[in-house]
mmCIF file of N, CA and C in Angstrom:
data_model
loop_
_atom_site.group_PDB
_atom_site.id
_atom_site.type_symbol
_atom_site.label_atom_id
_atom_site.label_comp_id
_atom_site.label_asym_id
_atom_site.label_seq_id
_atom_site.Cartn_x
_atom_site.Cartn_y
_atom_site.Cartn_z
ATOM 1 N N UNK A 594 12.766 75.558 -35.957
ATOM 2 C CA UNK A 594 12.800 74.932 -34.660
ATOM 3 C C UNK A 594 14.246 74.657 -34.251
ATOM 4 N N UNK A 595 14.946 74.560 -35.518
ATOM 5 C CA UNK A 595 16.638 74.106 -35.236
ATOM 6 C C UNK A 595 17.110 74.916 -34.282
ATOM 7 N N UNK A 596 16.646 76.180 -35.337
ATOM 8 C CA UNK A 596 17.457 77.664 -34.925
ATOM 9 C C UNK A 596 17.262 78.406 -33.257
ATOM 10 N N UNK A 597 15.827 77.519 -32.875
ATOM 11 C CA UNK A 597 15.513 77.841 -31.576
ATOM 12 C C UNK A 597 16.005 77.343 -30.616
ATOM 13 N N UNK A 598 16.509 75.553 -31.219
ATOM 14 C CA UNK A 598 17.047 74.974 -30.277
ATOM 15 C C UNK A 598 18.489 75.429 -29.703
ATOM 16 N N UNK A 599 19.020 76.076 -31.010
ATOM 17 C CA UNK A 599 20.641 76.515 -31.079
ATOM 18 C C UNK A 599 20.343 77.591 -29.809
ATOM 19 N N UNK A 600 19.262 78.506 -29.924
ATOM 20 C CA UNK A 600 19.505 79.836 -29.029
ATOM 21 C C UNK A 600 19.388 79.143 -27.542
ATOM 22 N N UNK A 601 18.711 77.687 -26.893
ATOM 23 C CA UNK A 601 18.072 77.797 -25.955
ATOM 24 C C UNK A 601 19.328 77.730 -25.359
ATOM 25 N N UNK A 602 20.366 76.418 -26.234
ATOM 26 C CA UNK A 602 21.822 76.282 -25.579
ATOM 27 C C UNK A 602 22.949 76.835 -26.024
ATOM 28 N N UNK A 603 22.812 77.928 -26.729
ATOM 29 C CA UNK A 603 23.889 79.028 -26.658
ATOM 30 C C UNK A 603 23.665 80.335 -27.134
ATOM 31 N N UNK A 604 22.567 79.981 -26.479
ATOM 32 C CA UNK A 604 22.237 81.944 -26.277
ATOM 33 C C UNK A 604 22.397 82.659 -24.885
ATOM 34 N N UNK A 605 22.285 84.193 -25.514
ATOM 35 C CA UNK A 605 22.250 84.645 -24.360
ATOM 36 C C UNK A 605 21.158 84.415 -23.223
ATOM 37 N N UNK A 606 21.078 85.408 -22.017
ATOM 38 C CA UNK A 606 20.009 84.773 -21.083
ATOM 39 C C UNK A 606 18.598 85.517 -22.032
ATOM 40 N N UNK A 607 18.348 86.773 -22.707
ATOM 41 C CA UNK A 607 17.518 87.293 -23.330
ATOM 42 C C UNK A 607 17.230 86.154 -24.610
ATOM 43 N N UNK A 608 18.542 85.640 -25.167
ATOM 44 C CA UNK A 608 17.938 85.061 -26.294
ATOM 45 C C UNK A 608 17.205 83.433 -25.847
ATOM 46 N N UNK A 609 17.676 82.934 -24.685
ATOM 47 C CA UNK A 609 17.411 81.939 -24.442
ATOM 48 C C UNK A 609 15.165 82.043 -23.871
ATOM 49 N N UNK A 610 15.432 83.106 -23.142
ATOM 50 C CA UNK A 610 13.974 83.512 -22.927
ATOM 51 C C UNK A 610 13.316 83.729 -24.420
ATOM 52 N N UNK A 611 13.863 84.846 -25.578
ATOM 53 C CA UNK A 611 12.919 84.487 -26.577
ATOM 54 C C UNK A 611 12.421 83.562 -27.024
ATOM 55 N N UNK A 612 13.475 82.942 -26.981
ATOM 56 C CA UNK A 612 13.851 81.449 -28.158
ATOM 57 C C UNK A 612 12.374 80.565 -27.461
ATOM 58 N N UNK A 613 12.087 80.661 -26.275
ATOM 59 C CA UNK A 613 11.518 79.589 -25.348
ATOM 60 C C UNK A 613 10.010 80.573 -25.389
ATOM 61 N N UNK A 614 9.973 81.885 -25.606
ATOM 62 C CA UNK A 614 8.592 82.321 -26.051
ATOM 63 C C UNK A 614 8.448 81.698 -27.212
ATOM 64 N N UNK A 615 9.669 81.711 -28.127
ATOM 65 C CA UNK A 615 8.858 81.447 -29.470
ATOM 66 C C UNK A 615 8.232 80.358 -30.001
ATOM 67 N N UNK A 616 9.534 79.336 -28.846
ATOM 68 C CA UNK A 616 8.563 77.685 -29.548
ATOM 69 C C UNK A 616 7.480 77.934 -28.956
ATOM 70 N N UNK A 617 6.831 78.319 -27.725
ATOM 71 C CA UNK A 617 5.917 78.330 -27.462
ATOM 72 C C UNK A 617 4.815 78.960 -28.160
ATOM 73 N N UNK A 618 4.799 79.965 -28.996
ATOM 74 C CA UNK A 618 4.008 80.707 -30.125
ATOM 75 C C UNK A 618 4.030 79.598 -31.792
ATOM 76 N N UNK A 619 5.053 78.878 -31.682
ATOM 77 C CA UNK A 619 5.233 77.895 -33.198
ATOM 78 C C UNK A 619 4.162 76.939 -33.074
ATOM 79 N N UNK A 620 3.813 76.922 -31.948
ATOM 80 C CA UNK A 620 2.693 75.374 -32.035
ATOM 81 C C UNK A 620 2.921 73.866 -32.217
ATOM 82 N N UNK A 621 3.975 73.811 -31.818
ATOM 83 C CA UNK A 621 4.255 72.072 -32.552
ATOM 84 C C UNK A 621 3.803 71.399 -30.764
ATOM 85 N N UNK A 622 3.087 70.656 -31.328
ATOM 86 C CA UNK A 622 2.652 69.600 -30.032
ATOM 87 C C UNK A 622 3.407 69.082 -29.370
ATOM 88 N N UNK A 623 4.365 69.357 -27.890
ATOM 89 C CA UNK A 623 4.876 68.886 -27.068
ATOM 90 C C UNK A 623 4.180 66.750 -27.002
ATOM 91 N N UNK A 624 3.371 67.078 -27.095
ATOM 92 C CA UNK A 624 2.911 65.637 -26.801
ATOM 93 C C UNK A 624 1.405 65.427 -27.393
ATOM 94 N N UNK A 625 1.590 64.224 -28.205
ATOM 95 C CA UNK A 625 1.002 64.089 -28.939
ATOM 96 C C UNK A 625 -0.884 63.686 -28.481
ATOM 97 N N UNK A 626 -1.312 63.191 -27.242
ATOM 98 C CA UNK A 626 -2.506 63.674 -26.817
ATOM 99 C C UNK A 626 -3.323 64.782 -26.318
ATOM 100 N N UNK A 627 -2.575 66.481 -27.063
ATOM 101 C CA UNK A 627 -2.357 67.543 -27.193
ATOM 102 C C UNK A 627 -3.205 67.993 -28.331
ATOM 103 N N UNK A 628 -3.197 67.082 -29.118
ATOM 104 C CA UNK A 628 -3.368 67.752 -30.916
ATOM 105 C C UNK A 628 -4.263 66.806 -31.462
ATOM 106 N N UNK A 629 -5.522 67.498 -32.082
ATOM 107 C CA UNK A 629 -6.594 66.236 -32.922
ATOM 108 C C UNK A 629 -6.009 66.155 -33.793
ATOM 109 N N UNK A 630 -4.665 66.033 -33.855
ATOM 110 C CA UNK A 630 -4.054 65.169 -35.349
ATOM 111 C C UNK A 630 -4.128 63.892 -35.062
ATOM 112 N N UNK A 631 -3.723 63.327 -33.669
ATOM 113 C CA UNK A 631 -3.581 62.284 -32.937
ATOM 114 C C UNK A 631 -4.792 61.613 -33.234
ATOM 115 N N UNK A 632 -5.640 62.228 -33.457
ATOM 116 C CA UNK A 632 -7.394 61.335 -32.707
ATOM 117 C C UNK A 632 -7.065 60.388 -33.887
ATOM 118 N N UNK A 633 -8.136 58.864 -33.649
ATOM 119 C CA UNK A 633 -8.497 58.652 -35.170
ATOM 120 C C UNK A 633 -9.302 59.403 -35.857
ATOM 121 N N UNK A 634 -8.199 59.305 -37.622
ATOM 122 C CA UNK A 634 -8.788 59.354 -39.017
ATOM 123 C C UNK A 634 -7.978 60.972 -38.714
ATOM 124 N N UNK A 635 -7.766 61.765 -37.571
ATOM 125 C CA UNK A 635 -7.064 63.131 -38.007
ATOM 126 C C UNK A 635 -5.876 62.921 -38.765
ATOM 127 N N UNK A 636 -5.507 63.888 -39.222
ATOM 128 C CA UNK A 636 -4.334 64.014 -40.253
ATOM 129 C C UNK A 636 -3.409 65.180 -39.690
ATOM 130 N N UNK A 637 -2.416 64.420 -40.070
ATOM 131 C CA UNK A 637 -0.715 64.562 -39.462
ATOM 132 C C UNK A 637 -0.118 65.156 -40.009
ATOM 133 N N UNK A 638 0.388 66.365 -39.770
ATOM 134 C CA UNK A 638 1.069 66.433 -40.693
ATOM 135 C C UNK A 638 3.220 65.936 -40.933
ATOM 136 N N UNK A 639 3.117 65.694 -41.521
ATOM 137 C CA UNK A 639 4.457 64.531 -41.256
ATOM 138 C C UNK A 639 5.613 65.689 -40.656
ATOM 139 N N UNK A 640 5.633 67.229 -41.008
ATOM 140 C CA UNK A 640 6.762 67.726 -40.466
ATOM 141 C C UNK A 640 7.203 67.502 -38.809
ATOM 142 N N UNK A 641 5.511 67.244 -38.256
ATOM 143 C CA UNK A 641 5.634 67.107 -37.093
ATOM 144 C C UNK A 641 6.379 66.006 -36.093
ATOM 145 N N UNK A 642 6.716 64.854 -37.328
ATOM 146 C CA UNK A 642 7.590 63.630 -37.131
ATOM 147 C C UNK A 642 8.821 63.801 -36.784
ATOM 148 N N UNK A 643 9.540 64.708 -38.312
ATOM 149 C CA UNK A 643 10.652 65.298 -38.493
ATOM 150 C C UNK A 643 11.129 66.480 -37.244
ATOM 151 N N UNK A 644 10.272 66.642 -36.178
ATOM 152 C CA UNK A 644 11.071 67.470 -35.708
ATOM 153 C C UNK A 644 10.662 66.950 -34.002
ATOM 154 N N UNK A 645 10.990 65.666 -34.162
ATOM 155 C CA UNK A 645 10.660 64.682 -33.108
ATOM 156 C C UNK A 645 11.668 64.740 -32.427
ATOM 157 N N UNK A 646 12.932 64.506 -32.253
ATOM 158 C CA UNK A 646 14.214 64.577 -32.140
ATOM 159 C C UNK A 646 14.156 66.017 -31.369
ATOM 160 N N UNK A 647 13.895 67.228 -32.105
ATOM 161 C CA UNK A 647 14.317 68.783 -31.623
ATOM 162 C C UNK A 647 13.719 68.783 -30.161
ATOM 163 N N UNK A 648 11.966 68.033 -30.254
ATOM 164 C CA UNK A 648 11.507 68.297 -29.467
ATOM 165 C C UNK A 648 11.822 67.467 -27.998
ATOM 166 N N UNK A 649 12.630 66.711 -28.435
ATOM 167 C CA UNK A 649 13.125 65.774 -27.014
ATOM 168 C C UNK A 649 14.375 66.819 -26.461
ATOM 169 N N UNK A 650 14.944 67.215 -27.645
ATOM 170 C CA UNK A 650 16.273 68.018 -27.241
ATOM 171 C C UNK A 650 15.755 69.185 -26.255
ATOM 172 N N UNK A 651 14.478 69.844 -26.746
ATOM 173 C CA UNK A 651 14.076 70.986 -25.961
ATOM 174 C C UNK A 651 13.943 70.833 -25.034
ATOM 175 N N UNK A 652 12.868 69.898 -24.172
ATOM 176 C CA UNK A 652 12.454 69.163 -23.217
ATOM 177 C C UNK A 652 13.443 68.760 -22.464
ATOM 178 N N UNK A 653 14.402 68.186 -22.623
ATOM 179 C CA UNK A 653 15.834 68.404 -21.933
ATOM 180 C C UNK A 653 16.228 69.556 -21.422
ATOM 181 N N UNK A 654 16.276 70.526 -22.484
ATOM 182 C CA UNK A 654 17.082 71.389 -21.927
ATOM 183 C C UNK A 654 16.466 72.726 -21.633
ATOM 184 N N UNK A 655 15.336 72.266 -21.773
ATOM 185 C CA UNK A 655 14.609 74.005 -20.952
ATOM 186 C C UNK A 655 13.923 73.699 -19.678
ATOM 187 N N UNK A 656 14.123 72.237 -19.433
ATOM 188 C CA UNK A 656 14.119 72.558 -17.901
ATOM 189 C C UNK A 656 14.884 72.501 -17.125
ATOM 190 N N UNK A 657 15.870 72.938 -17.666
ATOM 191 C CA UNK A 657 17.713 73.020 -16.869
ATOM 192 C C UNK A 657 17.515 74.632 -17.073
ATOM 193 N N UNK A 658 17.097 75.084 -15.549
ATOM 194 C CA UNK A 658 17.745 76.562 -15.210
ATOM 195 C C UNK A 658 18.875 77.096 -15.900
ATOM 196 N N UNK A 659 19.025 78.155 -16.647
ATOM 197 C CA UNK A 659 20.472 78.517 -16.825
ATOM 198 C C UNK A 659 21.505 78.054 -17.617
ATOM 199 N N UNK A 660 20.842 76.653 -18.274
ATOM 200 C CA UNK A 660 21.267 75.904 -19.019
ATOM 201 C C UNK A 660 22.200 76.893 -20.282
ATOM 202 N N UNK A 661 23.242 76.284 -20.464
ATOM 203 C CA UNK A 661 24.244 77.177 -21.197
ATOM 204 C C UNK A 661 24.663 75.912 -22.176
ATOM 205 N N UNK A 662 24.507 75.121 -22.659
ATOM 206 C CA UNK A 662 24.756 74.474 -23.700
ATOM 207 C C UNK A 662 25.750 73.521 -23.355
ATOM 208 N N UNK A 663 26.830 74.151 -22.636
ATOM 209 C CA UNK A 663 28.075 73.272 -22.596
ATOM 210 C C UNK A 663 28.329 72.024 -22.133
#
């Protein structure tokens, strides 16, 4: 997910489009009333904690047109 975030803000315009297919193919729940991990008694799995942070970073910055990192 790191590595995706790196391409969204300093990739090219092709890598920035993959990068943004791919989280979208990885599955990690944008938001957590998304996923019956959430419900009660479902189970979590904790990586999804750990990459809490990436996913705010993404959300930032893939809805900035053109967004170039800098």
């Amino acid at each position: 997910m790191a590595t995706l975030l790196d391409y969204l803000l300093t990739g090219t315009d092709a890598e920035r489009a993959g990068a943004k297919r791919a989280w979208y193919c990885a599955h990690v729940p944008l938001h957590g009333g998304r996923s019956p991990a959430y419900a009660p008694g479902g189970r979590r799995d904790p990586a999804l904690d750990e990459v809490r942070d990436l996913v705010d970073k993404w959300l930032e910055y893939a809805a900035v047109p053109g967004h170039s990192g800098a």
